[in-house]
Amino acid sequence: MPSHKELANAVRVLSMDAVQKANSGHPGMPMGMADIAEVLWNDFLQHNPKNPHWLNRDRFILSNGHGCMLQYSLLHLSGYDLTMEDIKHFRQLHSKTPGHPEFGDTPGVETTTGPLGQGLANAVGMAIAEKHLAKQFNRDGFPMIDHHTYVFVGDGCLMEGISHEVCSLAGTLGLNKLIAIYDDNNISIDGDVSGWFTDNTPLRFQAYGWHVIPNVDGHDREAIKQALFEAKTITDKPVLICCKTIIGWGAPHAAGTAETHGAPLGDVEIAAVRKQLNWPYQPFEIPAEIYAAWDARAKGDQLESVWQKLFTRYIKTYPELAQELMRRIEKRLPERWLGYTEEFAESLQSKLETMATRKASQVCLNHYAKMLPELLGGSADLTGSNLTQWKEAGVFSKENPQGQYIHYGVREFGMSAIMNGMALYGGILPFGGTFLTFSDYARNAVRLAALMKLRTIFVYTHDSIGLGEDGPTHQPIEHAPSLRLIPNLAVWRPCDAAETAVAWRAAIEYHGPTCLLLSRQNLPHQARDSTVLANIQKGGYILRECEGRPQLILIATGSEVELAQAAAQVLTAEGRRVRVVSMPSTETFLKQDLHYQESVLPTEVNLRIAIEAAAGDGWYKFVGCHGKIIGIDRFGASAPAKEVYKDCGLTAERVIAEANKLLVAHQVMRAELV
């Protein structure tokens, strides 16, 4: 029977060999954390390699994702569908072992990590999801959701500001099933961290309200085991286990140095490691007895089988609860969803109300939440401005984990990454609000949501210079176009209540992340018949049509649709044939078939003006080289909204003037050609 140190050494050697073969990667952390990982995975982790999606599994997150060969080695050795050939193709094109853990690429990887600190934030989100769903679905004798979330973090994770945001909140919320294991090796890319990271980490986490287990020898199996036993006894707060480790442990000349962090050890040092560890095997050779000792498939099958038998009894005892739980985990919408949402959009269209789209969003929430108990919302300390709370939503807290609303505090980045963790967990549809200009704080979490195609909804209010007096620090300019550049991200900027309802419906139905950009100021209701109303979901549609073939097309989003409509009315009275296209979601419009796109923006009509209170370069794809963009190429100003719009040149009068210039220039050009 192999010793536990030999089991850990298998992880070390496999990791360093894969990095060496790829001539790229990070061997130091896997070698330093191998002992901790061996104890956790063999003695504590509740998982089934044959079913990585088992609902009641423990979640394991590698926040210090650069050390991903640690996780790949663990997955391979314990029996997941990750072969030795996959290990040999580490960091190669289209392999199942990319250079950082990628959700969806590798069985058993719970989230994409690499941008430091975000895995820790995802883990907080997963722990919130576990606590919330357990309260909603568990019954006496039926602990259907009852597991832990384990997260490995390094010095870099704890230096990132997001770690403060999420760990502070985790302590306040009493997330007792969350266990973070800190790889305290004092090394980062630039070397010994004593020159830039001297925090008293145990005291810091105690101040957050965590239970802290300090000074654990990360290479002493019994010390690690006792720390994990202690961590699992804590029932009222999250736990941080601080493990002192040596980066690159086992490398006789490089251990404890930054050289092991992000580069192959080299053939000479690798040979020295094999001698030091008494490992006589060739690269990528694992003895059968070590495979047998690591294999977790039989144990995992047994764990899941016991749970499945309990779930079978749960179905018989609580059939409605079981059905609802599975609907939510499988991301299925309620049966009446389609008719329910269509009726609601029609009702909003008939009310003819003028309101801010942030208010329309709250109206939508009050309606949709009645059918979607999976909604778990929140705001980064802007609830009264974002209008993200609905009537029946209780507040999620340590004492009330069934609440559906989280007060995140001023933590935009943390909030966004926590929502990603909830979406990854499943059974929850998370959304959270802040001002659009503060999406900058959350940017990398939004990007990772898009990379993972997570069903996360980012509610961004105060979407333009229309917020007025708060001035240029709060007035977004580049934000809408920059968000549209992110692959897989749906961006909606509705112009009234009806478009807002459709945008919310699209966000709920989309298998990916969505940004809803909503106004602070009131916007007028736009008249539509049923056909036009149905076309909103296509992202762009004809809102106002002219008689005959249009001479000019005005394209607008959000609050600027009002300007386009006002300008079109004047131009029509002057005898111009003008079509108005509302385009709340450019990427949704571009997903429509070419026949529909051509029906809205016919190629033969090349005189077009795009109008949006934002940087305008992204609109060239719609207006072409003959068109015009009326946007903003400067920062805003502090004044009432109407004055700021005038100061920035966003008025109906300017649209009319630019339209006439285009039309006259076109007439002159045609005359010259003749």
XYZ file of C-alpha atoms in Angstrom:
674
model
C 0.000 0.000 0.000
C 1.562 3.350 -1.005
C 2.196 5.891 1.712
C 0.287 9.136 1.770
C 3.489 10.985 0.910
C 3.850 8.800 -2.202
C 0.274 9.672 -3.178
C 1.101 13.363 -2.843
C 4.346 12.864 -4.748
C 2.388 11.410 -7.658
C 0.657 14.801 -7.922
C 3.969 16.631 -7.684
C 5.729 14.612 -10.352
C 2.784 14.509 -12.727
C 2.463 18.285 -12.430
C 6.118 19.060 -13.028
C 6.321 16.600 -15.945
C 3.284 18.119 -17.688
C 4.695 21.634 -17.313
C 8.066 20.454 -18.601
C 6.518 18.770 -21.658
C 4.459 21.880 -22.445
C 7.531 24.048 -21.792
C 5.064 26.351 -20.066
C 3.125 26.504 -16.818
C 3.359 26.776 -13.055
C 4.883 23.797 -11.209
C 5.586 25.490 -7.870
C 2.087 25.708 -6.402
C 1.054 22.107 -7.276
C 4.234 20.805 -5.680
C 3.728 22.986 -2.612
C 0.030 22.171 -2.104
C 0.144 18.472 -3.001
C 0.071 17.303 0.634
C -2.929 19.496 1.457
C -4.755 18.351 -1.673
C -4.067 14.687 -0.934
C -5.646 14.947 2.530
C -8.661 16.897 1.315
C -9.405 14.718 -1.711
C -8.788 11.342 -0.082
C -10.199 11.917 3.397
C -12.822 14.668 3.152
C -14.081 15.564 -0.301
C -17.607 14.304 -1.052
C -17.630 13.740 -4.822
C -18.209 11.151 -7.537
C -15.722 11.116 -10.438
C -18.244 9.167 -12.540
C -20.803 11.976 -12.180
C -19.155 15.405 -11.876
C -22.630 17.024 -11.810
C -24.027 15.183 -8.782
C -26.079 17.804 -6.983
C -24.880 17.154 -3.429
C -21.162 17.027 -4.187
C -18.715 19.200 -2.318
C -17.533 22.043 -4.509
C -13.776 22.384 -4.971
C -12.472 25.647 -6.426
C -8.868 26.399 -7.274
C -8.793 30.180 -6.946
C -5.030 30.269 -7.523
C -5.807 28.806 -10.929
C -2.311 29.191 -12.394
C -1.509 26.008 -10.449
C -4.098 24.083 -12.458
C -1.869 21.039 -12.934
C -2.621 20.333 -9.278
C -6.314 20.057 -10.126
C -5.754 18.148 -13.364
C -3.559 15.643 -11.519
C -6.193 15.191 -8.811
C -8.957 14.703 -11.361
C -6.925 12.217 -13.395
C -5.729 10.157 -10.435
C -9.113 9.993 -8.689
C -10.901 8.673 -11.771
C -12.494 11.543 -13.675
C -12.735 11.412 -17.458
C -9.295 12.962 -17.863
C -6.764 10.597 -19.419
C -3.000 10.553 -19.331
C -3.076 11.695 -22.954
C -5.051 14.724 -21.785
C -2.369 15.405 -19.169
C 0.333 15.113 -21.821
C -1.508 17.724 -23.906
C -1.422 20.298 -21.107
C -1.692 23.831 -22.527
C -2.154 22.585 -26.092
C -4.836 23.693 -28.566
C -8.330 22.356 -27.802
C -7.066 20.087 -25.008
C -9.036 19.246 -21.879
C -6.144 20.652 -19.841
C -5.858 24.358 -20.740
C -3.373 26.714 -19.118
C -5.886 27.777 -16.467
C -8.979 25.843 -15.336
C -11.813 26.460 -17.792
C -15.399 25.661 -16.876
C -16.874 23.303 -19.457
C -13.535 22.106 -20.820
C -12.568 19.694 -18.057
C -14.849 17.292 -16.125
C -14.745 18.244 -12.450
C -13.663 21.860 -12.920
C -16.354 23.951 -11.230
C -15.354 27.388 -12.500
C -12.893 29.251 -14.688
C -10.098 30.679 -12.570
C -6.858 32.500 -13.167
C -7.729 36.164 -12.564
C -6.759 35.973 -8.906
C -9.389 36.275 -6.189
C -12.358 35.518 -8.409
C -12.396 31.815 -7.619
C -12.667 32.788 -3.959
C -15.582 35.065 -4.838
C -17.221 32.273 -6.854
C -16.865 30.023 -3.820
C -18.697 32.595 -1.687
C -21.478 32.598 -4.283
C -21.657 28.805 -4.214
C -21.816 28.813 -0.422
C -24.670 31.340 -0.555
C -26.464 29.137 -3.089
C -26.022 26.044 -0.909
C -27.357 27.840 2.152
C -30.279 29.363 0.247
C -31.401 26.186 -1.523
C -30.921 24.042 1.583
C -33.295 26.306 3.480
C -35.823 26.229 0.642
C -35.777 22.502 -0.126
C -34.460 20.519 2.852
C -36.982 18.987 5.225
C -36.630 17.024 8.472
C -34.930 13.767 7.614
C -34.247 14.925 4.047
C -30.974 16.909 3.874
C -30.983 16.908 0.075
C -28.541 19.812 -0.100
C -25.885 19.349 2.550
C -22.254 19.759 1.542
C -19.232 22.043 1.822
C -17.471 24.421 -0.543
C -13.681 24.194 -0.409
C -11.472 26.798 -2.047
C -7.688 26.943 -2.366
C -6.285 30.481 -2.316
C -2.786 31.902 -2.545
C -1.020 35.090 -1.564
C -2.071 36.682 -4.862
C -5.755 35.952 -4.241
C -5.580 37.638 -0.863
C -3.722 40.664 -2.209
C -6.480 41.318 -4.745
C -9.066 43.769 -3.441
C -11.933 41.465 -4.377
C -10.855 39.132 -1.565
C -11.712 41.847 0.952
C -15.091 42.523 -0.651
C -16.274 38.924 -0.670
C -14.701 37.650 2.536
C -16.108 40.554 4.522
C -19.576 39.736 3.203
C -19.113 35.984 3.745
C -18.391 36.605 7.415
C -21.429 38.844 7.801
C -23.650 36.217 6.167
C -22.283 33.398 8.332
C -21.490 31.030 5.474
C -20.550 28.082 7.671
C -20.165 25.552 4.842
C -17.356 27.596 3.258
C -13.778 26.469 3.981
C -10.869 28.395 2.450
C -7.375 26.883 2.539
C -4.618 29.469 2.262
C -1.337 28.464 0.619
C 0.928 30.728 2.663
C 4.246 30.249 0.859
C 5.430 33.898 0.872
C 6.249 33.821 -2.843
C 4.674 35.584 -5.817
C 5.975 36.285 -9.317
C 8.260 39.108 -8.189
C 9.778 37.045 -5.368
C 9.473 37.085 -1.576
C 6.243 38.915 -0.728
C 7.648 40.464 2.441
C 8.395 43.586 0.433
C 4.727 44.132 -0.537
C 2.446 41.850 1.473
C 2.861 41.895 5.233
C -0.792 41.706 6.287
C -1.637 39.784 9.428
C -3.983 37.502 7.509
C -5.380 35.545 10.503
C -6.343 38.772 12.301
C -7.777 40.187 9.090
C -10.118 37.215 8.677
C -11.008 37.157 12.355
C -12.096 40.775 11.924
C -14.353 39.653 9.067
C -16.052 37.191 11.414
C -14.352 34.038 10.155
C -13.080 31.142 12.255
C -9.329 31.037 11.629
C -6.991 28.064 12.072
C -3.472 29.554 11.865
C 0.033 28.148 11.474
C -0.788 24.733 10.014
C 2.184 22.887 8.569
C 1.102 22.342 4.979
C 3.425 19.359 4.630
C 2.297 17.549 7.814
C -0.578 15.243 6.968
C -1.897 14.921 10.517
C -1.825 18.681 11.097
C -3.765 19.253 7.864
C -6.245 16.529 8.750
C -6.893 17.911 12.224
C -7.400 21.406 10.795
C -9.999 20.111 8.345
C -11.760 18.152 11.103
C -11.917 21.340 13.168
C -13.162 23.355 10.208
C -16.083 20.993 9.670
C -17.225 21.397 13.286
C -17.793 25.151 12.842
C -21.510 25.773 12.315
C -21.914 29.545 12.389
C -19.181 31.110 10.250
C -16.793 30.441 7.361
C -13.354 28.998 8.065
C -9.869 29.963 6.919
C -7.097 27.391 7.321
C -3.677 29.046 7.033
C -1.143 26.494 5.779
C 2.564 27.285 5.752
C 4.034 25.645 2.662
C 7.177 25.672 0.553
C 6.583 26.469 -3.106
C 8.115 23.799 -5.315
C 8.448 21.364 -2.365
C 10.598 18.435 -3.456
C 12.848 20.415 -5.801
C 16.221 20.367 -4.000
C 17.617 23.547 -5.555
C 14.536 25.552 -6.611
C 12.066 24.972 -3.764
C 11.096 28.121 -1.903
C 12.025 30.422 -4.773
C 10.057 32.423 -7.332
C 11.801 30.448 -10.084
C 9.357 27.571 -9.503
C 6.290 29.793 -9.807
C 5.775 30.175 -13.536
C 8.372 28.225 -15.506
C 9.381 24.588 -16.101
C 11.945 23.238 -13.663
C 14.243 21.992 -16.418
C 15.631 18.515 -17.014
C 18.429 18.763 -14.450
C 16.179 19.884 -11.588
C 13.471 17.385 -12.534
C 16.013 14.564 -12.320
C 17.026 15.905 -8.902
C 13.370 15.931 -7.800
C 12.967 12.267 -8.777
C 16.029 11.408 -6.727
C 14.916 13.542 -3.788
C 11.435 11.976 -3.717
C 12.718 8.469 -4.449
C 10.471 8.370 -7.504
C 12.032 5.895 -9.960
C 9.327 6.060 -12.618
C 9.505 7.601 -16.073
C 7.585 10.799 -16.974
C 3.811 10.200 -17.050
C 4.224 6.742 -15.513
C 2.033 6.109 -12.464
C 2.233 2.683 -10.746
C -0.990 0.668 -10.582
C -0.981 0.609 -6.771
C -0.922 4.418 -6.664
C -3.789 4.616 -9.146
C -5.722 2.127 -6.993
C -5.121 4.127 -3.814
C -6.276 7.367 -5.486
C -9.307 5.899 -7.279
C -12.451 7.546 -5.801
C -15.014 6.061 -8.188
C -16.348 3.262 -5.958
C -16.530 5.552 -2.932
C -18.194 8.253 -5.035
C -20.745 5.808 -6.420
C -21.587 4.737 -2.877
C -21.998 8.336 -1.674
C -24.258 9.229 -4.571
C -26.227 5.981 -4.268
C -27.075 6.705 -0.632
C -28.144 10.221 -1.589
C -30.158 8.961 -4.571
C -32.101 6.525 -2.376
C -32.906 9.399 -0.031
C -33.960 11.536 -2.994
C -36.290 8.762 -4.203
C -38.014 8.863 -0.808
C -38.032 12.676 -0.995
C -39.861 12.521 -4.335
C -42.576 10.344 -2.793
C -42.862 12.437 0.372
C -42.522 15.901 -1.166
C -43.301 15.465 -4.886
C -43.919 19.151 -5.615
C -40.712 20.236 -3.895
C -38.689 17.583 -5.725
C -40.187 18.574 -9.059
C -39.455 22.243 -8.434
C -35.888 21.524 -7.326
C -35.147 19.574 -10.500
C -36.799 22.209 -12.699
C -34.517 24.816 -11.250
C -31.345 22.718 -11.383
C -32.105 21.833 -15.013
C -32.694 25.530 -15.811
C -36.189 24.891 -17.165
C -38.662 27.751 -17.163
C -42.192 27.233 -15.800
C -44.715 25.699 -18.206
C -46.809 28.869 -18.539
C -43.782 31.095 -19.043
C -44.305 32.017 -22.707
C -47.928 33.066 -22.431
C -47.304 34.793 -19.122
C -44.557 37.008 -20.521
C -46.382 37.822 -23.747
C -49.489 38.901 -21.829
C -47.365 41.081 -19.591
C -45.626 42.861 -22.495
C -49.009 43.510 -24.095
C -50.365 44.929 -20.840
C -47.425 47.337 -20.551
C -47.865 48.376 -24.174
C -51.505 49.272 -23.509
C -50.824 51.426 -20.433
C -49.098 54.237 -22.346
C -47.148 55.198 -19.233
C -44.127 57.490 -19.211
C -41.524 56.174 -16.780
C -37.824 55.625 -16.319
C -36.712 52.237 -17.572
C -35.197 51.525 -14.132
C -38.739 51.860 -12.760
C -40.086 49.731 -15.602
C -37.477 47.149 -14.608
C -38.867 47.049 -11.075
C -42.371 46.619 -12.481
C -41.043 43.661 -14.473
C -39.410 42.160 -11.404
C -42.639 42.364 -9.421
C -44.325 40.443 -12.234
C -41.695 37.878 -13.242
C -40.720 37.027 -9.650
C -44.178 35.530 -9.118
C -43.255 32.763 -11.543
C -39.528 32.536 -10.834
C -38.664 31.637 -7.236
C -35.102 31.038 -8.471
C -34.524 34.799 -8.724
C -31.934 35.957 -6.202
C -31.289 39.661 -6.605
C -29.330 42.421 -5.025
C -27.576 45.736 -5.365
C -24.193 47.207 -4.500
C -25.691 49.638 -1.968
C -27.944 51.310 -4.560
C -31.241 49.518 -4.015
C -33.287 52.701 -3.988
C -31.606 53.906 -7.173
C -31.346 50.647 -9.098
C -34.892 49.619 -8.031
C -33.785 45.991 -7.918
C -35.912 44.860 -4.970
C -39.443 43.595 -5.500
C -42.357 43.520 -3.069
C -42.218 39.912 -1.866
C -38.431 39.591 -1.691
C -37.181 39.055 1.847
C -33.567 39.946 2.591
C -31.027 37.110 2.569
C -29.067 37.086 5.815
C -27.411 34.778 8.323
C -30.749 34.500 10.103
C -32.908 34.429 6.957
C -31.127 32.363 4.263
C -34.358 31.834 2.331
C -34.484 35.556 1.508
C -34.252 36.441 -2.177
C -32.501 39.801 -1.910
C -28.881 40.467 -0.948
C -27.580 43.806 0.234
C -24.069 43.497 -1.194
C -22.776 46.781 0.165
C -20.422 48.878 -1.928
C -18.830 45.839 -3.578
C -19.488 45.940 -7.335
C -16.704 43.526 -8.299
C -17.397 41.158 -5.425
C -21.126 41.185 -6.119
C -20.611 40.288 -9.765
C -18.211 37.421 -9.098
C -20.441 36.118 -6.297
C -23.361 36.086 -8.747
C -21.205 34.054 -11.125
C -20.681 31.518 -8.345
C -24.433 31.252 -7.797
C -25.033 30.745 -11.514
C -22.369 28.033 -11.581
C -23.953 26.282 -8.616
C -27.336 26.077 -10.344
C -30.917 26.389 -9.180
C -30.587 30.154 -8.886
C -30.979 32.996 -11.392
C -28.826 35.787 -9.936
C -28.985 39.465 -10.778
C -27.418 42.517 -9.223
C -27.460 46.245 -9.745
C -25.179 49.245 -9.774
C -24.715 52.359 -11.939
C -23.496 51.712 -15.471
C -20.361 53.775 -14.957
C -19.396 51.467 -12.071
C -19.490 48.428 -14.319
C -15.804 49.293 -14.675
C -15.251 48.048 -11.137
C -16.894 44.731 -12.049
C -15.470 44.387 -15.537
C -13.419 41.213 -15.157
C -16.262 39.336 -13.480
C -18.554 40.325 -16.344
C -15.921 39.059 -18.759
C -15.640 35.712 -16.960
C -19.437 35.371 -16.939
C -19.309 35.762 -20.714
C -16.375 33.367 -21.054
C -18.295 30.704 -19.101
C -21.668 31.587 -20.703
C -23.271 31.936 -17.277
C -26.910 32.923 -16.793
C -26.063 36.061 -14.805
C -27.960 39.337 -15.140
C -26.181 42.652 -14.562
C -28.609 45.524 -13.992
C -26.935 48.849 -14.801
C -29.047 51.944 -14.183
C -28.235 55.628 -14.695
C -27.167 54.633 -18.179
C -26.227 57.996 -19.716
C -25.675 61.709 -19.291
C -29.412 61.714 -18.533
C -28.630 61.207 -14.847
C -27.740 64.880 -14.845
C -26.473 66.646 -11.774
C -24.120 63.934 -10.458
C -21.826 64.924 -13.289
C -19.169 63.281 -15.450
C -17.826 60.890 -12.792
C -21.204 59.160 -12.830
C -22.166 59.683 -16.488
C -21.146 56.704 -18.637
C -19.706 57.448 -22.082
C -17.646 54.462 -23.255
C -19.413 51.805 -21.221
C -22.239 50.640 -23.488
C -20.045 50.199 -26.582
C -17.281 48.534 -24.580
C -19.704 46.012 -23.085
C -20.974 45.217 -26.583
C -17.435 44.168 -27.504
C -17.439 41.239 -25.056
C -18.234 37.916 -26.791
C -21.329 36.022 -25.554
C -22.585 39.041 -23.591
C -26.087 40.269 -24.413
C -26.530 44.017 -23.926
C -30.023 45.571 -23.901
C -30.753 49.301 -23.712
C -34.552 49.645 -23.804
C -36.403 52.852 -24.673
C -39.598 52.338 -22.652
C -41.510 49.927 -20.422
C -42.484 47.533 -23.223
C -38.889 47.159 -24.407
C -37.780 46.728 -20.794
C -40.205 43.832 -20.320
C -38.884 42.152 -23.456
C -35.280 42.782 -22.374
C -35.918 41.142 -19.000
C -37.590 38.192 -20.674
C -34.647 37.828 -23.072
C -32.192 37.944 -20.162
C -34.086 35.242 -18.293
C -34.264 32.993 -21.350
C -30.690 33.563 -22.567
C -28.113 30.864 -21.804
C -25.435 33.426 -21.098
C -24.939 36.738 -19.274
C -26.955 39.894 -19.946
C -26.466 43.580 -19.185
C -29.595 45.697 -18.847
C -28.812 49.401 -19.330
C -31.596 51.443 -17.764
C -32.399 55.135 -17.532
C -32.720 57.307 -14.474
C -34.940 59.822 -16.275
C -38.503 59.245 -17.424
C -38.897 58.146 -21.039
C -42.095 58.426 -23.116
C -44.112 55.412 -24.120
C -43.740 54.448 -27.792
C -46.823 53.441 -29.779
C -46.740 49.961 -31.381
C -49.165 47.474 -32.820
C -48.927 43.758 -31.986
C -46.599 42.995 -34.902
C -44.153 45.715 -33.939
C -44.349 44.630 -30.287
C -43.432 41.072 -31.263
C -40.382 42.310 -33.183
C -38.749 43.878 -30.099
C -37.332 40.477 -29.156
C -35.283 40.531 -32.381
C -33.073 43.271 -30.962
C -33.821 45.840 -33.675
C -37.068 46.653 -35.444
C -38.982 49.312 -37.374
C -40.663 51.522 -34.813
C -41.858 54.235 -37.202
C -42.378 53.628 -40.907
C -42.774 56.096 -43.731
C -44.823 55.900 -46.892
C -42.857 54.343 -49.709
C -39.157 53.613 -49.792
C -37.315 55.520 -47.039
C -34.764 58.150 -47.970
C -33.211 58.090 -44.520
C -33.113 55.684 -41.542
C -32.664 56.926 -37.990
C -31.321 54.242 -35.603
C -31.465 54.839 -31.864
C -31.430 53.089 -28.494
C -32.782 53.850 -25.061
C -33.462 57.470 -24.230
C -32.370 58.601 -27.692
C -35.310 56.868 -29.395
C -37.329 59.845 -28.196
C -34.987 62.171 -30.107
C -35.218 60.062 -33.256
C -39.008 60.070 -33.119
C -39.195 63.822 -32.606
C -36.785 64.448 -35.475
C -38.640 62.049 -37.771
C -41.902 63.845 -37.126
C -40.413 67.177 -38.254
C -38.602 65.676 -41.225
C -41.772 63.916 -42.357
C -43.650 67.217 -42.183
C -40.919 68.678 -44.427
C -41.631 65.966 -47.000
C -38.784 63.603 -46.122
C -39.372 59.832 -46.049
C -37.855 58.733 -42.739
C -37.846 55.355 -41.013
C -37.060 55.056 -37.289
C -35.400 51.862 -36.094
C -35.191 51.142 -32.391
C -32.267 48.851 -31.665
C -32.196 47.943 -27.967
C -29.774 45.048 -28.539
C -27.314 45.221 -31.429
C -25.909 41.717 -30.967
C -29.407 40.215 -30.791
C -30.305 41.990 -34.029
C -27.162 40.651 -35.705
C -28.168 37.101 -34.755
C -31.332 37.378 -36.863
C -31.399 35.931 -40.340
C -30.171 38.155 -43.147
C -33.651 38.457 -44.640
C -34.944 40.091 -41.450
C -31.888 42.333 -41.096
C -32.339 43.476 -44.695
C -36.039 44.195 -44.088
C -35.104 46.580 -41.255
C -31.934 48.084 -42.720
C -32.159 47.606 -46.500
C -28.844 47.792 -48.298
C -30.262 50.188 -50.861
C -30.907 52.821 -48.181
C -27.411 53.911 -47.246
C -28.313 57.252 -45.670
C -28.495 56.422 -41.987
C -27.953 58.211 -38.704
C -27.265 56.363 -35.438
C -28.097 58.249 -32.231
C -26.881 57.212 -28.788
C -25.671 59.095 -25.728
C -22.369 57.203 -25.726
C -19.153 56.822 -27.686
C -20.290 56.078 -31.195
C -17.624 54.128 -33.087
C -19.487 50.836 -32.759
C -22.354 52.162 -34.877
C -20.328 52.351 -38.088
C -21.256 48.736 -38.804
C -24.860 49.923 -39.128
C -24.526 53.339 -40.782
C -21.655 52.558 -43.170
C -19.353 55.072 -44.808
C -22.235 57.265 -46.062
C -23.926 57.545 -42.678
C -23.570 59.709 -39.604
C -23.223 58.982 -35.883
C -24.560 61.400 -33.295
C -22.917 60.314 -30.080
C -20.582 61.676 -27.418
C -16.815 61.971 -27.769
C -16.193 63.812 -24.511
C -17.142 63.524 -20.836
C -20.425 64.933 -19.596
C -21.201 67.790 -17.216
C -22.953 68.454 -13.933
C -26.341 70.019 -14.660
C -29.982 69.025 -15.098
C -30.342 66.278 -17.720
C -31.916 68.433 -20.459
C -29.116 70.967 -20.192
C -26.439 68.266 -20.368
C -28.072 66.756 -23.459
C -28.089 70.174 -25.113
C -24.500 70.845 -24.100
C -23.420 67.507 -25.597
C -25.283 68.143 -28.834
C -27.888 65.434 -28.380
C -31.070 67.186 -29.446
C -33.806 66.622 -31.984
C -32.744 69.880 -33.669
C -29.262 68.510 -34.267
C -30.647 65.242 -35.642
C -32.842 67.239 -38.050
C -29.924 69.389 -39.149
C -27.612 66.405 -39.713
C -30.366 64.572 -41.587
C -30.902 67.480 -43.952
C -27.146 67.788 -44.540
C -26.975 64.118 -45.468
C -29.968 64.333 -47.774
C -28.718 67.476 -49.521
C -25.199 66.051 -49.903
C -26.677 62.896 -51.388
C -28.747 64.899 -53.865
C -25.662 66.896 -54.913
C -23.623 63.713 -55.350
C -26.314 62.119 -57.502
C -26.583 65.269 -59.617
C -22.825 65.292 -60.151
C -22.876 61.635 -61.162
C -25.596 62.363 -63.707
